């Protein structure tokens, strides 16, 4: 039987997990002091994340082994997230035992957080590697050079290969993080696609696109020329531009439009190949040749004064508004711009490679940008004064996102929502070029610069806006009610009795055991699966399923866990009161549940 790539919830985990054994050889290790210094000072991990629980085993070595595994799990999650893998549950040490005939060697049973769609050996191998690192590398006193070498090696040999293996989009991690923070379940269904929630309350998303986005609208948004054409036909403000195929045509377009100009590829994102502030025919030709390196569809556009503001919309709601400022330096009244750049670079160099923000050098481009503002690298900026070091935001230059939600004019919000509707996009990043987002676009010449499908989404600095996005993607907490009938005897009969009772209350349910699945009307649903886990997983993947009754033995439940992280109710079948009470207690320890009762009370 092939290895399953979908995992169960167990041991009160908030994400799917796998129970694995990990050996810990303590050697001469006496405490975690140096390990904690590494995690805190060089991995930039908050000490609260690896603080030990108050209750520890009486045996000192077992207690130390538990502390080691918990720190390894913290670093495990850190490296997965560094690779864009949405792993947020901290995992759990279920049991610790002394290994036979091996001095100071322990075996830990661990509930290891895993991600659907990726093979288990990827996760167990990573945990083993990290445990070895913690015991034999991080137990030594850290030095600046040693830390830099180790972090660079981890980035090269662990983080980057994981990033290629998982292939999640840049927006997947922050959106899943929001869901996790708000207790909304999600699963990776393959190819970087995530299902938020279950059944009728769920929604598929990929990067930052959701299932209700128009395929046609997405194709239109891939062309800046076509986007402007469609939006313009709908009466929305768009840039004035001309599509050109040669340098001579670019010059002719420039003469028609007038200076200053922007040159951009029509079918590229993230400012690739873009040049702004063009004031001469010579500069125009150079910009055209630069853009032609990445596309054969080039736009010459009249430049609109102002700054790009990203309005993120989802299902008719504005999620956030940010002002997209290019990379710059912020003064303190003491340091020169050159010194400020060096300080920013030094600050970022202290962080692990995967946590660093992009910085720029005190180079010719910085000099040119400063000169436009009458500044130099030797200028001492006033306290709070900001100076741009690049003309606009671009992936390789970085940039600054400034919250602009407060005070944004309602007509500008409406403009963004209207633009998304015109293209049939449920989720989009609408870029509006304006010199004042607090004024309506029609008063200061604002335009829709472009519309981004699958826009880069970040929650950094905007955590207080998070409910706007998640509430647009799922209904309530994303869960449908799931009931479990288990114990001994005719479980299927009791499950059908419960289903009928719920149906009489206007709550139609699907029902499944390991070998039979029925729809709301009691009709058989043919499936090739032969386990309760697989069949129940299949039901929560279907958007027409609004409630489920499961019928399965305790053995089935404990073998792979549940396909869901929360049960609406558990109903225990059996004649022996003690055994029913014992099973109920064990289930309560493994699986979160709202209500527990005995099957005799189903129809009460």
Coordinates of C-alpha atoms in Angstrom, one line a residue:
X1 CA 0.0 0.0 0.0
X2 CA 1.5 3.4 -1.0
X3 CA 2.4 5.8 1.7
X4 CA -0.4 8.3 2.5
X5 CA 0.4 11.9 2.0
X6 CA -2.4 13.1 4.3
X7 CA -2.1 13.1 8.1
X8 CA -4.4 13.0 11.0
X9 CA -5.1 15.2 14.0
X10 CA -4.1 13.6 17.3
X11 CA -2.9 14.4 20.8
X12 CA -4.8 17.7 20.8
X13 CA -2.6 19.0 17.9
X14 CA -3.9 22.1 16.0
X15 CA -2.4 20.8 12.8
X16 CA -2.0 17.3 11.4
X17 CA 0.8 15.4 13.0
X18 CA 2.7 12.1 12.9
X19 CA 3.8 10.2 16.0
X20 CA 7.6 9.5 15.6
X21 CA 10.4 8.2 17.8
X22 CA 13.5 10.3 18.3
X23 CA 16.6 9.2 20.1
X24 CA 18.4 11.8 22.3
X25 CA 22.0 11.1 23.4
X26 CA 22.9 13.6 26.1
X27 CA 26.6 12.7 26.4
X28 CA 28.1 15.2 28.8
X29 CA 25.4 17.9 28.3
X30 CA 24.4 19.3 31.7
X31 CA 21.9 22.0 30.7
X32 CA 20.4 24.1 27.9
X33 CA 22.1 27.4 28.7
X34 CA 24.2 27.6 25.5
X35 CA 21.4 26.2 23.3
X36 CA 19.1 29.0 24.6
X37 CA 21.7 31.6 23.8
X38 CA 22.0 30.3 20.2
X39 CA 18.2 30.3 19.8
X40 CA 17.8 33.8 21.3
X41 CA 20.8 35.6 20.0
X42 CA 21.5 34.1 16.6
X43 CA 18.2 32.5 15.5
X44 CA 16.2 35.6 16.8
X45 CA 13.6 33.3 18.5
X46 CA 11.6 34.7 21.4
X47 CA 12.6 33.0 24.6
X48 CA 8.9 32.4 25.3
X49 CA 8.8 29.9 22.4
X50 CA 11.2 27.5 24.1
X51 CA 10.5 28.1 27.8
X52 CA 10.1 24.8 29.6
X53 CA 6.8 23.7 31.0
X54 CA 6.5 23.8 34.8
X55 CA 5.9 20.0 35.2
X56 CA 9.0 18.0 34.5
X57 CA 9.9 14.3 35.1
X58 CA 11.6 13.6 38.4
X59 CA 14.5 12.0 36.6
X60 CA 17.0 14.8 35.7
X61 CA 18.2 13.2 32.5
X62 CA 14.6 12.6 31.3
X63 CA 13.8 16.2 32.1
X64 CA 16.8 17.5 30.2
X65 CA 16.0 15.2 27.2
X66 CA 12.5 16.7 27.1
X67 CA 13.9 20.2 27.1
X68 CA 16.2 19.3 24.2
X69 CA 13.3 17.9 22.1
X70 CA 11.1 20.9 22.8
X71 CA 13.9 23.2 21.7
X72 CA 14.5 21.1 18.6
X73 CA 10.7 21.3 17.8
X74 CA 10.9 25.1 18.0
X75 CA 13.8 25.2 15.6
X76 CA 12.1 22.6 13.4
X77 CA 9.1 25.0 13.0
X78 CA 11.4 27.9 12.5
X79 CA 13.2 26.3 9.6
X80 CA 10.0 25.1 8.0
X81 CA 8.5 28.6 8.1
X82 CA 11.7 30.0 6.7
X83 CA 11.1 27.8 3.7
X84 CA 7.6 29.0 3.3
X85 CA 6.0 25.9 4.8
X86 CA 2.9 26.8 6.9
X87 CA 3.8 24.9 10.1
X88 CA 2.7 26.7 13.3
X89 CA 1.8 24.0 15.8
X90 CA 4.7 23.5 18.2
X91 CA 4.5 19.8 18.5
X92 CA 4.5 17.8 21.7
X93 CA 6.6 15.3 23.6
X94 CA 4.2 12.5 24.4
X95 CA 6.5 10.2 26.2
X96 CA 10.1 9.9 27.3
X97 CA 11.9 6.6 28.1
X98 CA 15.5 5.7 29.0
X99 CA 17.0 3.6 26.2
X100 CA 18.2 0.2 27.3
X101 CA 22.0 -0.4 27.8
X102 CA 22.9 3.1 26.5
X103 CA 24.3 5.6 28.9
X104 CA 22.3 8.9 29.1
X105 CA 20.3 8.0 26.0
X106 CA 16.6 8.6 25.9
X107 CA 13.9 7.8 23.4
X108 CA 11.1 10.4 22.9
X109 CA 7.8 9.8 21.3
X110 CA 6.9 13.0 19.6
X111 CA 3.7 14.4 18.0
X112 CA 5.5 16.0 15.1
X113 CA 3.7 18.7 13.0
X114 CA 3.6 17.7 9.3
X115 CA 2.1 19.1 6.1
X116 CA -0.1 17.2 3.8
X117 CA 1.2 16.4 0.4
X118 CA 4.8 16.0 1.6
X119 CA 6.3 12.6 2.5
X120 CA 6.9 11.8 6.1
X121 CA 10.6 11.0 5.8
X122 CA 11.2 14.7 4.9
X123 CA 9.9 15.7 8.3
X124 CA 11.5 12.9 10.4
X125 CA 14.9 13.5 8.7
X126 CA 14.6 17.2 9.4
X127 CA 13.8 16.6 13.1
X128 CA 16.7 14.1 13.4
X129 CA 19.1 16.7 11.8
X130 CA 17.9 19.4 14.1
X131 CA 18.2 17.2 17.2
X132 CA 21.8 16.4 16.2
X133 CA 22.5 20.1 15.7
X134 CA 21.1 21.1 19.0
X135 CA 23.0 18.4 20.9
X136 CA 26.4 18.8 19.1
X137 CA 26.4 22.3 17.7
X138 CA 24.2 24.6 19.7
X139 CA 25.5 23.1 23.0
X140 CA 28.8 24.9 22.4
X141 CA 29.4 28.6 23.2
X142 CA 28.3 30.7 20.2
X143 CA 30.7 33.1 18.5
X144 CA 29.8 35.7 15.9
X145 CA 31.8 34.0 13.1
X146 CA 30.7 30.5 14.1
X147 CA 27.1 31.6 14.1
X148 CA 27.4 33.3 10.7
X149 CA 28.9 30.1 9.2
X150 CA 26.3 27.8 10.7
X151 CA 23.3 30.0 9.7
X152 CA 24.6 30.3 6.2
X153 CA 25.0 26.5 6.0
X154 CA 21.5 25.9 7.3
X155 CA 20.1 28.3 4.7
X156 CA 22.0 26.5 1.9
X157 CA 21.5 22.9 3.0
X158 CA 18.1 23.0 4.7
X159 CA 16.0 26.1 4.0
X160 CA 16.5 26.4 0.3
X161 CA 16.0 22.7 -0.6
X162 CA 12.8 22.7 1.6
X163 CA 11.6 25.8 -0.3
X164 CA 12.0 24.0 -3.6
X165 CA 10.5 20.8 -2.3
X166 CA 7.4 22.5 -0.9
X167 CA 6.9 25.2 -3.6
X168 CA 4.4 27.3 -1.6
X169 CA 3.8 30.8 -2.8
X170 CA 5.1 33.8 -0.8
X171 CA 1.5 34.7 0.4
X172 CA 0.6 31.2 1.5
X173 CA 2.5 31.3 4.8
X174 CA 1.0 34.6 6.1
X175 CA -2.5 33.7 5.1
X176 CA -2.2 30.3 6.8
X177 CA -0.7 32.0 9.8
X178 CA -3.7 34.3 10.0
X179 CA -6.0 31.2 9.8
X180 CA -4.0 29.5 12.6
X181 CA -4.1 32.5 14.8
X182 CA -7.9 32.7 14.4
X183 CA -8.3 28.9 15.0
X184 CA -9.4 28.1 11.4
X185 CA -8.2 24.7 10.1
X186 CA -6.5 24.3 6.8
X187 CA -4.9 21.6 4.7
X188 CA -2.5 21.5 1.8
X189 CA -4.2 19.6 -1.0
X190 CA -1.1 19.6 -3.3
X191 CA 0.6 21.9 -5.7
X192 CA 0.7 24.7 -3.1
X193 CA -3.1 24.9 -3.0
X194 CA -4.7 25.2 0.5
X195 CA -8.2 24.4 1.6
X196 CA -9.3 26.7 4.4
X197 CA -12.0 25.1 6.5
X198 CA -14.1 22.0 5.8
X199 CA -16.9 21.1 3.5
X200 CA -19.6 23.8 2.8
X201 CA -17.7 26.4 4.9
X202 CA -14.4 25.9 3.1
X203 CA -12.5 27.8 0.4
X204 CA -9.6 26.9 -1.8
X205 CA -6.7 29.4 -2.3
X206 CA -3.4 29.4 -4.1
X207 CA -0.9 32.0 -3.2
X208 CA -3.3 34.9 -2.8
X209 CA -5.9 33.8 -5.4
X210 CA -9.2 32.1 -4.3
X211 CA -11.5 29.7 -6.1
X212 CA -14.1 32.3 -6.9
X213 CA -11.7 34.4 -8.9
X214 CA -12.6 34.6 -12.6
X215 CA -10.2 32.7 -14.8
X216 CA -10.9 35.2 -17.5
X217 CA -10.3 38.1 -15.2
X218 CA -7.0 36.6 -14.0
X219 CA -5.9 36.3 -17.6
X220 CA -6.8 40.0 -18.3
X221 CA -4.9 41.2 -15.2
X222 CA -1.8 39.5 -16.6
X223 CA -1.7 42.2 -19.3
X224 CA -1.4 45.8 -18.1
X225 CA -2.5 47.0 -21.6
X226 CA -5.6 44.7 -21.6
X227 CA -6.4 45.6 -17.9
X228 CA -6.4 49.3 -18.7
X229 CA -8.5 48.8 -21.7
X230 CA -11.2 46.8 -19.9
X231 CA -11.2 49.2 -16.8
X232 CA -11.3 52.2 -19.1
X233 CA -14.4 50.9 -20.9
X234 CA -16.0 50.7 -17.5
X235 CA -15.3 54.3 -16.9
X236 CA -12.5 53.8 -14.3
X237 CA -9.4 56.0 -14.4
X238 CA -6.4 54.3 -16.1
X239 CA -3.0 55.4 -17.4
X240 CA -2.5 56.7 -20.8
X241 CA -0.1 54.5 -22.7
X242 CA 0.9 53.2 -26.1
X243 CA 2.1 49.6 -26.9
X244 CA 5.3 49.7 -29.0
X245 CA 7.5 47.2 -30.7
X246 CA 10.6 49.1 -31.5
X247 CA 12.8 51.9 -30.2
X248 CA 11.6 54.2 -33.0
X249 CA 8.0 53.5 -32.1
X250 CA 8.8 54.2 -28.4
X251 CA 10.3 57.6 -29.4
X252 CA 7.2 58.5 -31.4
X253 CA 4.9 57.4 -28.5
X254 CA 7.0 59.6 -26.2
X255 CA 6.5 62.6 -28.5
X256 CA 2.7 62.0 -28.4
X257 CA 2.4 61.6 -24.7
X258 CA 4.9 64.1 -23.4
X259 CA 7.4 64.0 -20.5
X260 CA 8.0 62.5 -18.0
X261 CA 7.4 59.0 -19.1
X262 CA 7.3 55.4 -17.7
X263 CA 8.4 52.4 -19.7
X264 CA 7.2 49.0 -18.6
X265 CA 6.6 45.5 -19.9
X266 CA 2.9 44.9 -20.4
X267 CA 3.0 41.3 -19.1
X268 CA 5.5 41.3 -16.2
X269 CA 4.9 41.7 -12.4
X270 CA 6.8 43.2 -9.4
X271 CA 8.2 46.2 -11.4
X272 CA 10.5 43.9 -13.5
X273 CA 11.9 45.9 -16.5
X274 CA 10.2 49.2 -15.3
X275 CA 11.9 52.6 -15.7
X276 CA 10.3 55.8 -14.4
X277 CA 11.1 59.5 -14.6
X278 CA 12.2 59.4 -18.3
X279 CA 12.8 63.0 -19.5
X280 CA 14.6 62.5 -22.9
X281 CA 14.5 60.5 -26.1
X282 CA 17.9 59.0 -25.3
X283 CA 16.8 57.8 -21.9
X284 CA 13.5 56.5 -23.5
X285 CA 15.5 54.3 -26.0
X286 CA 17.6 53.0 -23.2
X287 CA 14.6 52.2 -21.1
X288 CA 12.9 50.4 -24.0
X289 CA 16.0 48.2 -24.6
X290 CA 16.0 47.4 -20.9
X291 CA 12.4 46.4 -20.9
X292 CA 12.8 44.4 -24.1
X293 CA 15.2 42.0 -22.3
X294 CA 12.2 40.6 -20.3
X295 CA 9.3 41.1 -22.7
X296 CA 8.4 41.8 -26.3
X297 CA 5.3 43.8 -25.3
X298 CA 6.4 47.2 -24.1
X299 CA 4.3 50.1 -22.9
X300 CA 5.3 53.8 -23.0
X301 CA 3.2 55.5 -20.5
X302 CA 2.6 59.1 -19.3
X303 CA 3.9 59.3 -15.8
X304 CA 1.4 60.2 -13.1
X305 CA 2.7 62.1 -10.1
X306 CA 2.3 60.5 -6.7
X307 CA 3.0 57.2 -4.9
X308 CA 1.6 53.8 -5.4
X309 CA -0.9 52.7 -2.9
X310 CA -1.9 49.0 -2.7
X311 CA -5.6 48.4 -1.7
X312 CA -6.0 44.7 -0.9
X313 CA -9.6 43.6 -1.5
X314 CA -11.3 40.2 -0.8
X315 CA -14.9 39.3 -1.5
X316 CA -16.2 42.9 -1.5
X317 CA -14.2 44.0 1.6
X318 CA -11.1 46.2 1.8
X319 CA -8.5 44.2 3.8
X320 CA -5.9 46.8 4.1
X321 CA -4.3 49.9 2.4
X322 CA -0.6 50.5 2.3
X323 CA 1.6 53.2 0.8
X324 CA 4.5 51.5 -1.1
X325 CA 7.6 53.5 -0.5
X326 CA 10.9 52.7 -2.1
X327 CA 13.8 51.6 0.1
X328 CA 15.2 54.6 2.0
X329 CA 17.0 55.8 5.1
X330 CA 15.3 57.4 8.2
X331 CA 17.3 60.0 10.0
X332 CA 18.1 60.3 13.7
X333 CA 19.6 63.8 13.6
X334 CA 23.1 62.5 14.1
X335 CA 24.2 60.0 11.4
X336 CA 24.9 60.7 7.8
X337 CA 23.0 58.8 5.1
X338 CA 26.1 56.6 4.5
X339 CA 26.2 55.8 8.2
X340 CA 22.5 55.0 8.3
X341 CA 22.9 52.6 5.4
X342 CA 25.8 50.9 7.1
X343 CA 23.8 50.6 10.3
X344 CA 20.8 49.1 8.5
X345 CA 23.1 46.5 6.8
X346 CA 24.8 45.6 10.1
X347 CA 21.5 45.2 11.9
X348 CA 20.2 42.8 9.2
X349 CA 23.5 40.9 9.2
X350 CA 22.8 39.9 12.8
X351 CA 19.6 38.0 11.7
X352 CA 19.4 34.5 10.1
X353 CA 19.5 34.8 6.3
X354 CA 15.8 33.9 6.0
X355 CA 14.7 36.7 8.3
X356 CA 16.7 39.5 6.7
X357 CA 15.1 42.4 4.9
X358 CA 16.6 43.6 1.7
X359 CA 19.1 46.5 2.1
X360 CA 20.8 48.6 -0.6
X361 CA 24.4 49.9 -0.8
X362 CA 25.7 53.4 -0.8
X363 CA 26.1 53.1 -4.6
X364 CA 25.7 55.3 -7.6
X365 CA 21.9 54.6 -7.8
X366 CA 21.6 55.8 -4.2
X367 CA 23.6 58.9 -5.0
X368 CA 21.4 59.7 -8.0
X369 CA 18.2 59.3 -5.9
X370 CA 19.5 61.4 -3.1
X371 CA 20.7 64.1 -5.6
X372 CA 17.1 64.4 -6.9
X373 CA 16.1 65.5 -3.3
X374 CA 19.1 67.8 -3.0
X375 CA 20.9 65.4 -0.6
X376 CA 24.2 63.4 -0.6
X377 CA 25.5 60.4 1.2
X378 CA 27.2 62.7 3.7
X379 CA 24.0 64.6 4.6
X380 CA 22.9 64.3 8.2
X381 CA 19.1 63.7 8.1
X382 CA 16.9 65.3 10.7
X383 CA 15.3 63.1 13.3
X384 CA 12.5 61.2 11.5
X385 CA 13.4 62.6 8.0
X386 CA 13.2 60.0 5.3
X387 CA 15.3 59.9 2.1
X388 CA 14.6 57.5 -0.8
X389 CA 17.5 55.4 -2.0
X390 CA 15.7 53.9 -5.0
X391 CA 13.1 55.3 -7.4
X392 CA 10.4 52.7 -6.6
X393 CA 9.9 49.3 -5.0
X394 CA 11.2 46.2 -6.8
X395 CA 12.0 42.7 -5.5
X396 CA 15.8 43.2 -5.6
X397 CA 15.6 46.6 -4.1
X398 CA 13.0 46.0 -1.4
X399 CA 10.8 48.7 -0.1
X400 CA 8.8 50.0 2.8
X401 CA 5.1 49.4 3.5
X402 CA 3.4 52.2 5.4
X403 CA -0.1 51.6 6.7
X404 CA -2.5 54.0 5.0
X405 CA -5.9 52.5 6.0
X406 CA -6.8 55.3 8.4
X407 CA -8.0 58.3 6.4
X408 CA -8.2 56.6 3.0
X409 CA -11.1 58.3 1.1
X410 CA -14.2 56.0 0.7
X411 CA -14.2 56.8 -3.0
X412 CA -10.7 55.4 -3.4
X413 CA -11.8 52.2 -1.6
X414 CA -14.9 52.0 -3.9
X415 CA -12.6 52.5 -6.9
X416 CA -10.5 49.4 -5.9
X417 CA -13.7 47.3 -5.2
X418 CA -15.2 48.4 -8.5
X419 CA -12.0 47.5 -10.4
X420 CA -11.9 44.0 -8.9
X421 CA -15.6 43.5 -9.8
X422 CA -15.1 44.6 -13.4
X423 CA -12.5 41.8 -13.8
X424 CA -14.5 39.3 -11.7
X425 CA -11.8 39.0 -9.1
X426 CA -12.8 38.1 -5.6
X427 CA -9.3 38.8 -4.3
X428 CA -6.9 41.3 -5.7
X429 CA -4.3 43.9 -5.0
X430 CA -5.4 47.1 -6.7
X431 CA -2.6 49.6 -7.1
X432 CA -3.7 53.2 -7.2
X433 CA -1.2 56.0 -8.1
X434 CA -2.1 59.1 -6.2
X435 CA -0.3 61.9 -4.3
X436 CA -2.9 61.8 -1.5
X437 CA -5.0 58.7 -0.7
X438 CA -7.2 60.7 1.7
X439 CA -8.5 62.7 -1.3
X440 CA -10.8 61.2 -3.9
X441 CA -9.1 60.0 -7.1
X442 CA -11.1 62.3 -9.3
X443 CA -9.8 65.4 -7.4
X444 CA -6.1 64.8 -7.8
X445 CA -5.8 62.8 -11.0
X446 CA -5.3 59.4 -9.3
X447 CA -5.4 56.3 -11.6
X448 CA -5.4 52.5 -11.3
X449 CA -1.9 51.6 -12.1
X450 CA -2.5 47.9 -12.3
X451 CA -4.4 45.0 -10.7
X452 CA -2.5 42.1 -9.2
X453 CA -4.0 38.6 -9.1
X454 CA -2.3 36.5 -6.4
X455 CA -0.8 39.7 -4.9
X456 CA 2.0 39.4 -2.4
X457 CA 0.3 39.4 1.0
X458 CA 2.0 40.2 4.2
X459 CA 0.6 40.6 7.8
X460 CA 3.8 42.4 9.1
X461 CA 2.7 45.6 10.8
X462 CA -1.0 44.9 9.9
X463 CA -2.0 42.2 12.3
X464 CA -4.9 44.3 13.5
X465 CA -6.4 44.1 9.9
X466 CA -6.2 40.3 9.8
X467 CA -9.9 39.6 10.6
X468 CA -10.8 41.5 7.4
X469 CA -9.1 38.8 5.2
X470 CA -10.0 35.6 7.0
X471 CA -13.7 36.6 7.4
X472 CA -13.8 37.1 3.7
X473 CA -12.4 33.6 2.9
X474 CA -14.4 31.4 5.3
X475 CA -17.7 31.2 7.0
X476 CA -17.4 31.6 10.8
X477 CA -14.5 29.4 11.9
X478 CA -14.6 27.3 8.7
X479 CA -15.7 24.1 10.5
X480 CA -18.8 22.1 9.8
X481 CA -20.2 19.9 12.7
X482 CA -18.6 16.5 12.8
X483 CA -20.0 13.8 15.2
X484 CA -18.3 10.6 16.2
X485 CA -20.0 7.3 17.2
X486 CA -17.6 4.8 18.6
X487 CA -17.2 2.0 21.2
X488 CA -18.5 -1.5 20.9
X489 CA -21.5 -3.0 19.2
X490 CA -23.5 -1.9 16.2
X491 CA -21.9 1.5 15.6
X492 CA -23.4 2.0 12.2
X493 CA -27.0 1.6 13.5
X494 CA -26.3 4.1 16.3
X495 CA -24.7 6.5 13.7
X496 CA -27.8 6.2 11.5
X497 CA -30.0 6.9 14.5
X498 CA -28.0 10.1 15.2
X499 CA -28.2 11.1 11.6
X500 CA -32.0 10.7 11.6
X501 CA -32.3 12.7 14.8
X502 CA -30.2 15.6 13.3
X503 CA -32.2 15.4 10.1
X504 CA -35.4 15.9 12.0
X505 CA -33.9 19.1 13.4
X506 CA -33.3 20.4 9.9
X507 CA -29.6 19.4 9.9
X508 CA -29.0 17.0 6.9
X509 CA -25.8 15.0 7.4
X510 CA -23.5 12.7 5.5
X511 CA -22.5 9.5 7.2
X512 CA -19.4 7.4 6.9
X513 CA -17.7 4.4 8.3
X514 CA -14.5 2.7 7.0
X515 CA -16.4 0.8 4.4
X516 CA -19.6 2.7 3.7
X517 CA -20.5 6.3 3.0
X518 CA -24.0 7.8 2.6
X519 CA -25.1 11.2 1.4
X520 CA -27.8 13.3 3.1
X521 CA -30.6 11.2 1.6
X522 CA -29.0 7.9 2.7
X523 CA -27.8 7.0 -0.8
X524 CA -24.5 5.1 -1.1
X525 CA -21.5 7.1 -2.2
X526 CA -19.1 4.8 -4.0
X527 CA -15.5 5.3 -2.9
X528 CA -12.4 3.2 -3.2
X529 CA -11.2 4.0 0.3
X530 CA -11.3 1.4 3.0
X531 CA -10.5 3.5 6.1
X532 CA -12.5 5.9 8.2
X533 CA -9.8 8.5 7.9
X534 CA -9.7 8.5 4.1
X535 CA -13.5 8.6 3.8
X536 CA -14.0 11.3 6.3
X537 CA -11.2 13.3 4.7
X538 CA -13.0 12.9 1.4
X539 CA -16.2 14.4 2.8
X540 CA -14.6 17.5 4.3
X541 CA -13.0 18.2 0.9
X542 CA -16.5 18.4 -0.7
X543 CA -18.2 21.8 -0.7
X544 CA -21.7 20.2 -0.6
X545 CA -21.2 18.6 2.8
X546 CA -22.6 20.6 5.7
X547 CA -22.5 18.0 8.6
X548 CA -21.0 14.6 9.1
X549 CA -21.5 11.6 11.4
X550 CA -18.6 9.2 11.7
X551 CA -18.8 5.6 12.8
X552 CA -15.6 3.9 13.8
X553 CA -13.8 1.8 16.4
X554 CA -11.3 3.2 18.8
X555 CA -8.6 1.2 17.0
X556 CA -9.3 3.0 13.8
X557 CA -9.2 6.4 15.5
X558 CA -6.0 5.8 17.4
X559 CA -4.2 4.3 14.4
X560 CA -4.2 7.4 12.1
X561 CA -6.0 10.1 14.1
X562 CA -8.9 12.1 12.9
X563 CA -9.3 14.0 9.6
X564 CA -10.7 17.0 11.7
X565 CA -9.3 18.9 14.6
X566 CA -12.5 19.3 16.5
X567 CA -15.6 17.1 17.1
X568 CA -19.0 18.5 17.7
X569 CA -19.9 15.4 19.8
X570 CA -18.7 11.9 20.8
X571 CA -21.3 9.1 21.4
X572 CA -20.0 6.0 23.1
X573 CA -21.7 2.7 22.4
X574 CA -21.4 -0.4 24.7
X575 CA -22.9 -2.2 27.7
X576 CA -20.0 -2.0 30.1
X577 CA -20.2 1.4 31.9
X578 CA -16.5 1.2 33.1
X579 CA -15.2 0.5 29.6
X580 CA -17.4 3.3 28.2
X581 CA -16.1 5.8 30.8
X582 CA -12.5 4.7 30.1
X583 CA -12.8 5.1 26.4
X584 CA -14.5 8.5 26.8
X585 CA -11.6 9.7 28.9
X586 CA -9.0 8.4 26.5
X587 CA -10.8 10.0 23.5
X588 CA -11.0 13.3 25.5
X589 CA -7.2 13.3 26.0
X590 CA -6.5 12.7 22.3
X591 CA -9.2 14.7 20.4
X592 CA -10.8 18.1 21.3
X593 CA -14.6 17.7 21.5
X594 CA -17.5 20.1 22.4
X595 CA -19.8 17.5 24.1
X596 CA -19.5 13.9 25.1
X597 CA -22.3 11.5 25.9
X598 CA -23.3 7.8 25.6
X599 CA -25.1 6.6 22.6
X600 CA -28.2 5.7 24.7
X601 CA -28.8 9.5 24.9
X602 CA -28.7 10.1 21.1
X603 CA -32.5 10.5 20.7
X604 CA -33.0 12.2 24.1

